[in-house]
CSV table of N, CA and C in Angstrom, one decimal:
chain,number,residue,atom,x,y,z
I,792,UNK,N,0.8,-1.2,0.0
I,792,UNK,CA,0.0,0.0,0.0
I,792,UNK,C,0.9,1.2,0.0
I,793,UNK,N,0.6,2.1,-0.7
I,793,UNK,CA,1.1,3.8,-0.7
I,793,UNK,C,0.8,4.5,-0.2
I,794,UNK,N,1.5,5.4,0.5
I,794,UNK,CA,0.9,6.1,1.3
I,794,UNK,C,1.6,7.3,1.5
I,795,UNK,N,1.3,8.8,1.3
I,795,UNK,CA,1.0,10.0,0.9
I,795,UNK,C,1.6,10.5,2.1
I,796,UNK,N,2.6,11.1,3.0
I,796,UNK,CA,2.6,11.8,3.8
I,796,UNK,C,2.8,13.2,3.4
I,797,UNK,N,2.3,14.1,4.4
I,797,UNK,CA,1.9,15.3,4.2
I,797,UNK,C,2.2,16.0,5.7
I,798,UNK,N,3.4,16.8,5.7
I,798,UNK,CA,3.5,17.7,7.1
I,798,UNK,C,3.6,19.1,6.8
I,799,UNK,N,1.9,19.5,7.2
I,799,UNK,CA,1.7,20.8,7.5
I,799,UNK,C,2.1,22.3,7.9
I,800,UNK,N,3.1,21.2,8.6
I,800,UNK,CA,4.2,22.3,9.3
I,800,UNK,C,5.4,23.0,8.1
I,801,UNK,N,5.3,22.3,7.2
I,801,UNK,CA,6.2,22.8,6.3
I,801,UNK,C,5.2,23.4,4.7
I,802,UNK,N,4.0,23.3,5.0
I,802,UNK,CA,3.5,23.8,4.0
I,802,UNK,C,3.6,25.4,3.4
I,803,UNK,N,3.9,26.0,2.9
I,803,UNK,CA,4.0,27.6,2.2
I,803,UNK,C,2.6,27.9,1.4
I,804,UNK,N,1.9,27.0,1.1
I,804,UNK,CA,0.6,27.6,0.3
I,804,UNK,C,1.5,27.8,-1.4
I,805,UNK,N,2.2,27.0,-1.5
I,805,UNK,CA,2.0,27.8,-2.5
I,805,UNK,C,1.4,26.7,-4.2
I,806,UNK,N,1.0,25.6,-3.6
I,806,UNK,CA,-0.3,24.7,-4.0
I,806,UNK,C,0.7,24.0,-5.4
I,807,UNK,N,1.5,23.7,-5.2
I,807,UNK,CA,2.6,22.9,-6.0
I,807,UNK,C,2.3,21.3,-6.1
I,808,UNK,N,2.0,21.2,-5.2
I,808,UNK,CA,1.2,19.8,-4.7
I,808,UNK,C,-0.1,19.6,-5.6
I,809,UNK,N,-0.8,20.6,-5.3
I,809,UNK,CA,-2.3,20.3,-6.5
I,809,UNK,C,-2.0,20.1,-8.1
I,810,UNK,N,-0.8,21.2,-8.1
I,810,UNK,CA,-0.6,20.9,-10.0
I,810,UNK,C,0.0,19.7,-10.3
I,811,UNK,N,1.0,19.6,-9.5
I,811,UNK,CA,1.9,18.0,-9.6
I,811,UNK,C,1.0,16.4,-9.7
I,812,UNK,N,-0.3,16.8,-8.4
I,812,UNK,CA,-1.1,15.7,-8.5
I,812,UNK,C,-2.1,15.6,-10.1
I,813,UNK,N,-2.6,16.7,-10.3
I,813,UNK,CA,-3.4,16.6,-11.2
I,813,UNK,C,-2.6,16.6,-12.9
I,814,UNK,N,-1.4,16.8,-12.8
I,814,UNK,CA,-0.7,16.2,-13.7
I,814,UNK,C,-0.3,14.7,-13.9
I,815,UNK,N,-0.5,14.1,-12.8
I,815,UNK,CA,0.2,13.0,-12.4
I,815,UNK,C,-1.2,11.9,-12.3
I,816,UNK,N,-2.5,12.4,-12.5
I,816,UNK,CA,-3.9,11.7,-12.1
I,816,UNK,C,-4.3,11.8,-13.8
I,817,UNK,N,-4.2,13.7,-14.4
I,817,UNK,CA,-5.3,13.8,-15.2
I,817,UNK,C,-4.9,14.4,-16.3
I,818,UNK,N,-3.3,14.3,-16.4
I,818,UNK,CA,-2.8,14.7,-17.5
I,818,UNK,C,-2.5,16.4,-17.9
I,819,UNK,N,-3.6,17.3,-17.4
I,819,UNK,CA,-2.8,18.1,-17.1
I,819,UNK,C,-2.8,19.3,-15.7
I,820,UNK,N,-2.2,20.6,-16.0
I,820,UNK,CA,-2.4,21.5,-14.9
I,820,UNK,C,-3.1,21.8,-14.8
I,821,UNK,N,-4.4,21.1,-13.8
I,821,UNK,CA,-6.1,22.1,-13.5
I,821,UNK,C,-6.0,21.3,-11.5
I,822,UNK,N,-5.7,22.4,-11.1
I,822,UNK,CA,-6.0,22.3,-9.6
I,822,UNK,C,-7.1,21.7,-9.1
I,823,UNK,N,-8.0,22.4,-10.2
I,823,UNK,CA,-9.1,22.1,-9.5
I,823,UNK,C,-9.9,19.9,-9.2
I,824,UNK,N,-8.9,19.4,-10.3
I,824,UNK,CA,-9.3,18.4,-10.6
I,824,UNK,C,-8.3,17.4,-9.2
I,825,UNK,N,-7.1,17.7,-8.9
I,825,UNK,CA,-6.9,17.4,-8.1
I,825,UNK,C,-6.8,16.3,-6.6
I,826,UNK,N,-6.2,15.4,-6.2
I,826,UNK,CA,-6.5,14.7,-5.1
I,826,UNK,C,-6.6,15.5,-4.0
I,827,UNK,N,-6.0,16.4,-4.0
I,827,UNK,CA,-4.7,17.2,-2.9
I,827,UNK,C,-5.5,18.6,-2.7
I,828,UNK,N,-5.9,19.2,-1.5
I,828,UNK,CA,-6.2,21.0,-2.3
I,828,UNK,C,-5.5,21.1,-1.1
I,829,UNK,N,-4.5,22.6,-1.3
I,829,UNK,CA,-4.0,23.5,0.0
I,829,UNK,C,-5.0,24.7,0.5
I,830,UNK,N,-5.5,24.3,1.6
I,830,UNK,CA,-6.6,25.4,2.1
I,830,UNK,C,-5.9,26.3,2.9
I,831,UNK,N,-6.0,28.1,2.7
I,831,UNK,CA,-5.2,28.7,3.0
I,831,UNK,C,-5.5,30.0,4.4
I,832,UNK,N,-5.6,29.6,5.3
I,832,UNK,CA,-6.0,30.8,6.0
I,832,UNK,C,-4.9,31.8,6.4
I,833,UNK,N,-5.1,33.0,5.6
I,833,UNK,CA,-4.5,34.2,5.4
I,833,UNK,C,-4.2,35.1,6.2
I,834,UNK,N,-4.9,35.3,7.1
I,834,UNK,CA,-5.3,36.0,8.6
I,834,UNK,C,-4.1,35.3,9.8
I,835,UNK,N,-3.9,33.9,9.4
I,835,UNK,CA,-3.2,33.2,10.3
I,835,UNK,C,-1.8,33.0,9.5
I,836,UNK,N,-2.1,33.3,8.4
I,836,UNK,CA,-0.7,32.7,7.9
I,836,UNK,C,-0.5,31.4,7.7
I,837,UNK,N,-1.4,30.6,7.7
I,837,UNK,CA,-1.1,29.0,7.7
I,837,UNK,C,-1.7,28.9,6.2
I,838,UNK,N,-1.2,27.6,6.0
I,838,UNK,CA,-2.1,26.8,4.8
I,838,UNK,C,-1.6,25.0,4.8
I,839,UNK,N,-2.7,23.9,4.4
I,839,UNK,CA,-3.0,23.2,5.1
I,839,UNK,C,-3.3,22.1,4.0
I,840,UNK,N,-2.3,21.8,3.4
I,840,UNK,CA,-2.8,20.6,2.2
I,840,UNK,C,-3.7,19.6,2.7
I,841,UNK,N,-4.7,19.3,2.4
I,841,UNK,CA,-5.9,18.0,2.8
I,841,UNK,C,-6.2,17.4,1.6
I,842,UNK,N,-6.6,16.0,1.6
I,842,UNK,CA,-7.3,15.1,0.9
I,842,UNK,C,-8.1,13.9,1.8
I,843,UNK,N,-8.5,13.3,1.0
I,843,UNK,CA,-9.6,12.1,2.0
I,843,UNK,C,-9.1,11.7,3.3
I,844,UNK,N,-10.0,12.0,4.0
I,844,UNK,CA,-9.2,11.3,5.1
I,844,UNK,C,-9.8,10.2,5.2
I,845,UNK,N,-10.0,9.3,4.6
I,845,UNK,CA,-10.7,7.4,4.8
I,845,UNK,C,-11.1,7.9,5.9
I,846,UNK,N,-12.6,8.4,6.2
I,846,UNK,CA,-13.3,8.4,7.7
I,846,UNK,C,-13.7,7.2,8.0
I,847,UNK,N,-13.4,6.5,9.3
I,847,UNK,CA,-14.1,5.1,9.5
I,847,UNK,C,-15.3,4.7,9.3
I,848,UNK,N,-16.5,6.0,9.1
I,848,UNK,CA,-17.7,6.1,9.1
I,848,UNK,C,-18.2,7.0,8.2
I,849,UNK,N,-17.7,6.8,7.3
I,849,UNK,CA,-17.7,8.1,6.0
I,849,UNK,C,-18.7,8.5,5.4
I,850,UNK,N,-19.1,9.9,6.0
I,850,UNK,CA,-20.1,10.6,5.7
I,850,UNK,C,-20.9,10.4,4.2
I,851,UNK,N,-19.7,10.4,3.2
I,851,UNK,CA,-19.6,10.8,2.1
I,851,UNK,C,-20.7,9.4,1.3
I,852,UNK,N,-20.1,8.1,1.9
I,852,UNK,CA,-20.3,6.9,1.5
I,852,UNK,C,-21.9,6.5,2.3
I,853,UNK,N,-22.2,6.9,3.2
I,853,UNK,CA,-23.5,6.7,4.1
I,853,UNK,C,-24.7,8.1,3.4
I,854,UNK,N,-24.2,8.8,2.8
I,854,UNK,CA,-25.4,9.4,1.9
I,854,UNK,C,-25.8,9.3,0.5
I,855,UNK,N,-24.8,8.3,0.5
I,855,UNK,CA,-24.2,8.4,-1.6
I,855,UNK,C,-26.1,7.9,-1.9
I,856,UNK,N,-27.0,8.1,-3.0
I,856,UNK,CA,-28.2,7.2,-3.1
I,856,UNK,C,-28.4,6.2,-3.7
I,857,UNK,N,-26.6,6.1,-4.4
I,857,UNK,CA,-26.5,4.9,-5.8
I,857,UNK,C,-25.6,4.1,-5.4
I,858,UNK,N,-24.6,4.1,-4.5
I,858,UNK,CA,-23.6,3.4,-4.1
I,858,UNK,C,-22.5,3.7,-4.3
I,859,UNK,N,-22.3,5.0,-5.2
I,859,UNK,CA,-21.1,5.1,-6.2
I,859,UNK,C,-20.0,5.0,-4.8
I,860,UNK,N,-20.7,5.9,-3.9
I,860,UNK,CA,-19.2,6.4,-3.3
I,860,UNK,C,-19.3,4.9,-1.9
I,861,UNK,N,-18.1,3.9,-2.0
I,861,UNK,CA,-18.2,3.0,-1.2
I,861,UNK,C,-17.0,2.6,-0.3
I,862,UNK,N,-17.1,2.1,0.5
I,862,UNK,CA,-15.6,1.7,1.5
I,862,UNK,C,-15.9,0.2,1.3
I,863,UNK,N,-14.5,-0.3,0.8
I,863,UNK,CA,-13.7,-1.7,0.9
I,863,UNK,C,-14.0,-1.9,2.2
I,864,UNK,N,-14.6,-3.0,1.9
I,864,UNK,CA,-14.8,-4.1,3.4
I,864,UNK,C,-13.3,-4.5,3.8
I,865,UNK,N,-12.7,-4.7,2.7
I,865,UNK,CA,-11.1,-5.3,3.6
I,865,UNK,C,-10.1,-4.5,3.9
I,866,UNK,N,-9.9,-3.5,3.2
I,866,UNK,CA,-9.3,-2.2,3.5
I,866,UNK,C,-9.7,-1.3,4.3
I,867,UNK,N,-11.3,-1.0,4.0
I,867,UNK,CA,-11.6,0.2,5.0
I,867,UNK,C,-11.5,1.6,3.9
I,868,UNK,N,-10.8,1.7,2.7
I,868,UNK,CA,-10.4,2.3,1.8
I,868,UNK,C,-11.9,3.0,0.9
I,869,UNK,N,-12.0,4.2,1.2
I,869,UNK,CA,-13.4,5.0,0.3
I,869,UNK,C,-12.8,5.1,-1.0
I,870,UNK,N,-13.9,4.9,-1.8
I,870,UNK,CA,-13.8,5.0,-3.2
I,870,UNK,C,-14.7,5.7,-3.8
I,871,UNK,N,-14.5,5.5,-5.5
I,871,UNK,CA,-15.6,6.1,-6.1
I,871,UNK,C,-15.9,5.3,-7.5
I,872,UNK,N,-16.9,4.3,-7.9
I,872,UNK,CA,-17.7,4.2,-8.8
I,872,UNK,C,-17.9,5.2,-9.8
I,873,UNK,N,-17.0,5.6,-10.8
I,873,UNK,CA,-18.2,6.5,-12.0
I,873,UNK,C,-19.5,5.8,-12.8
I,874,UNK,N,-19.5,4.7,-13.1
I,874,UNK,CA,-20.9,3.8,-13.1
I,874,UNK,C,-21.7,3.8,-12.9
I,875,UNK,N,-21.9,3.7,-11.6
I,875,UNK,CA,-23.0,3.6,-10.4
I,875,UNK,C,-23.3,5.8,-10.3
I,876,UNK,N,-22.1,6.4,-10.2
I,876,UNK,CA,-22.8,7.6,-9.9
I,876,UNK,C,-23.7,8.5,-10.8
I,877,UNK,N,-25.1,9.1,-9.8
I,877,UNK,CA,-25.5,10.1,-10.4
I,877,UNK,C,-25.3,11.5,-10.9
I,878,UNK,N,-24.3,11.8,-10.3
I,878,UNK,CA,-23.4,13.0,-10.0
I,878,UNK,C,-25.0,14.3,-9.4
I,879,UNK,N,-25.4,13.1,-8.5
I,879,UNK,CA,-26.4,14.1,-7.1
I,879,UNK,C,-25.4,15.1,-6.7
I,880,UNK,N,-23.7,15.1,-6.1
I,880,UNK,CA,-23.0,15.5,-5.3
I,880,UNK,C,-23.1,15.9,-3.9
I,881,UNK,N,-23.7,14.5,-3.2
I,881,UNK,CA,-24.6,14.3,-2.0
I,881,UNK,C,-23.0,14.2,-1.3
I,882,UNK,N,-22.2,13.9,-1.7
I,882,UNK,CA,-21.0,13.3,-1.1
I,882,UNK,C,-20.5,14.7,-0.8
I,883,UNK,N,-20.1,15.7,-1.8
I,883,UNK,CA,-19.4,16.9,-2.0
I,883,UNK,C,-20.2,17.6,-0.4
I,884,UNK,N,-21.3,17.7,0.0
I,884,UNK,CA,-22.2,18.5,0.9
I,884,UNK,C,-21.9,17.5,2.0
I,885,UNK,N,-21.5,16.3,2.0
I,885,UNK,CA,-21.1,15.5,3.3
I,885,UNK,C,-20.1,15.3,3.7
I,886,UNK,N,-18.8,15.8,3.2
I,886,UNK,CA,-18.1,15.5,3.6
I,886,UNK,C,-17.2,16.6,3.9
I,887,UNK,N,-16.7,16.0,5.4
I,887,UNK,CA,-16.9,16.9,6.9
I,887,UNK,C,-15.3,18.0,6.5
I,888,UNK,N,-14.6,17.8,5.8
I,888,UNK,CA,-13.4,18.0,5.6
I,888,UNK,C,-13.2,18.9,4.0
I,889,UNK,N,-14.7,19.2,3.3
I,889,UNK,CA,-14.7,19.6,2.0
I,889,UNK,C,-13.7,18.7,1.2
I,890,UNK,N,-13.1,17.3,1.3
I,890,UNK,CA,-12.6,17.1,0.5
I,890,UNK,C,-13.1,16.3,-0.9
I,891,UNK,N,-14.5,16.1,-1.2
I,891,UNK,CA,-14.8,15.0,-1.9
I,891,UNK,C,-15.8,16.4,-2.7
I,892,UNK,N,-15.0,16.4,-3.8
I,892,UNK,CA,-15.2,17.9,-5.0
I,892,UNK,C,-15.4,17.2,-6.5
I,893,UNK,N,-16.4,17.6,-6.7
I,893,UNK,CA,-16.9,17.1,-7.9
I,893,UNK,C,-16.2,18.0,-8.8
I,894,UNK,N,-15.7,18.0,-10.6
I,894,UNK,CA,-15.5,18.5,-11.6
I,894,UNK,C,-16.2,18.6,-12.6
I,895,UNK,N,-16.9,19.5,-12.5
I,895,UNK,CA,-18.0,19.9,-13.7
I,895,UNK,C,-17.5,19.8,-15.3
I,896,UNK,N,-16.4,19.7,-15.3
I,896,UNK,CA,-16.0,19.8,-17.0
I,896,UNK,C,-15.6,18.3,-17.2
I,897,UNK,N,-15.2,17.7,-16.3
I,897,UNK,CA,-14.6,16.3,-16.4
I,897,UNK,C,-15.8,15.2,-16.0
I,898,UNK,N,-16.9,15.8,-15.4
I,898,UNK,CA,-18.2,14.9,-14.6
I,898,UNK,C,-17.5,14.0,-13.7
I,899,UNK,N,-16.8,14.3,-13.3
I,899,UNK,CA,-16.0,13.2,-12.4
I,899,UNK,C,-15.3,13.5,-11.1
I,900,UNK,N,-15.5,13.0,-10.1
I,900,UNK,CA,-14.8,13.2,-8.9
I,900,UNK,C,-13.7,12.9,-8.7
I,901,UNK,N,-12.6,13.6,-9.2
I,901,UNK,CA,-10.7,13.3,-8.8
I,901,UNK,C,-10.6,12.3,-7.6
């Protein structure tokens, strides 16, 4: 298994991470398509790379109405069905971390 570490403490905002990922997922530079977003609070001077956080009880997956969005029984690991989804974006409003963002030009959830 791979696994992504990310220390906040060294983040700058300056969202290099979002282009890199969505180059590396979708071919090209669109942030918005992204696994990865750096959320920036400016007032504080921080900024805060996030992506899924596999909730053990995943909001996102407990309101989906088609199944699309589901967690592996053996992993525990949330996914996404494009198949199965309606693109309701019941998940996008559920999930407690804003991380699960739908792409209106791609119809697809990065």
């Amino acid at each position: 298994m791979k696994v992504l570490m990310i220390h906040p403490d060294k983040c700058t905002g300056c969202r290099n991470c979002e282009l890199a990922c969505s180059v590396f997922h979708e071919g090209e530079f669109r942030p918005r398509v992204s696994r990865v977003h750096a959320y920036t609070w400016e007032r504080e001077g921080l900024s805060v790379p996030m992506m899924c956080q596999q909730c053990d009880n995943a909001p996102c997956v407990s309101v989906c109405p088609s199944g699309a969005m589901f967690q592996a029984k053996d992993t525990g690991m949330v996914s996404w069905n494009s198949n199965l989804c309606i693109r309701c974006r019941m998940c996008t409003m559920a999930c407690p971390f804003g991380n699960a963002v739908y792409d209106s030009g791609s119809k697809k959830y990065p």
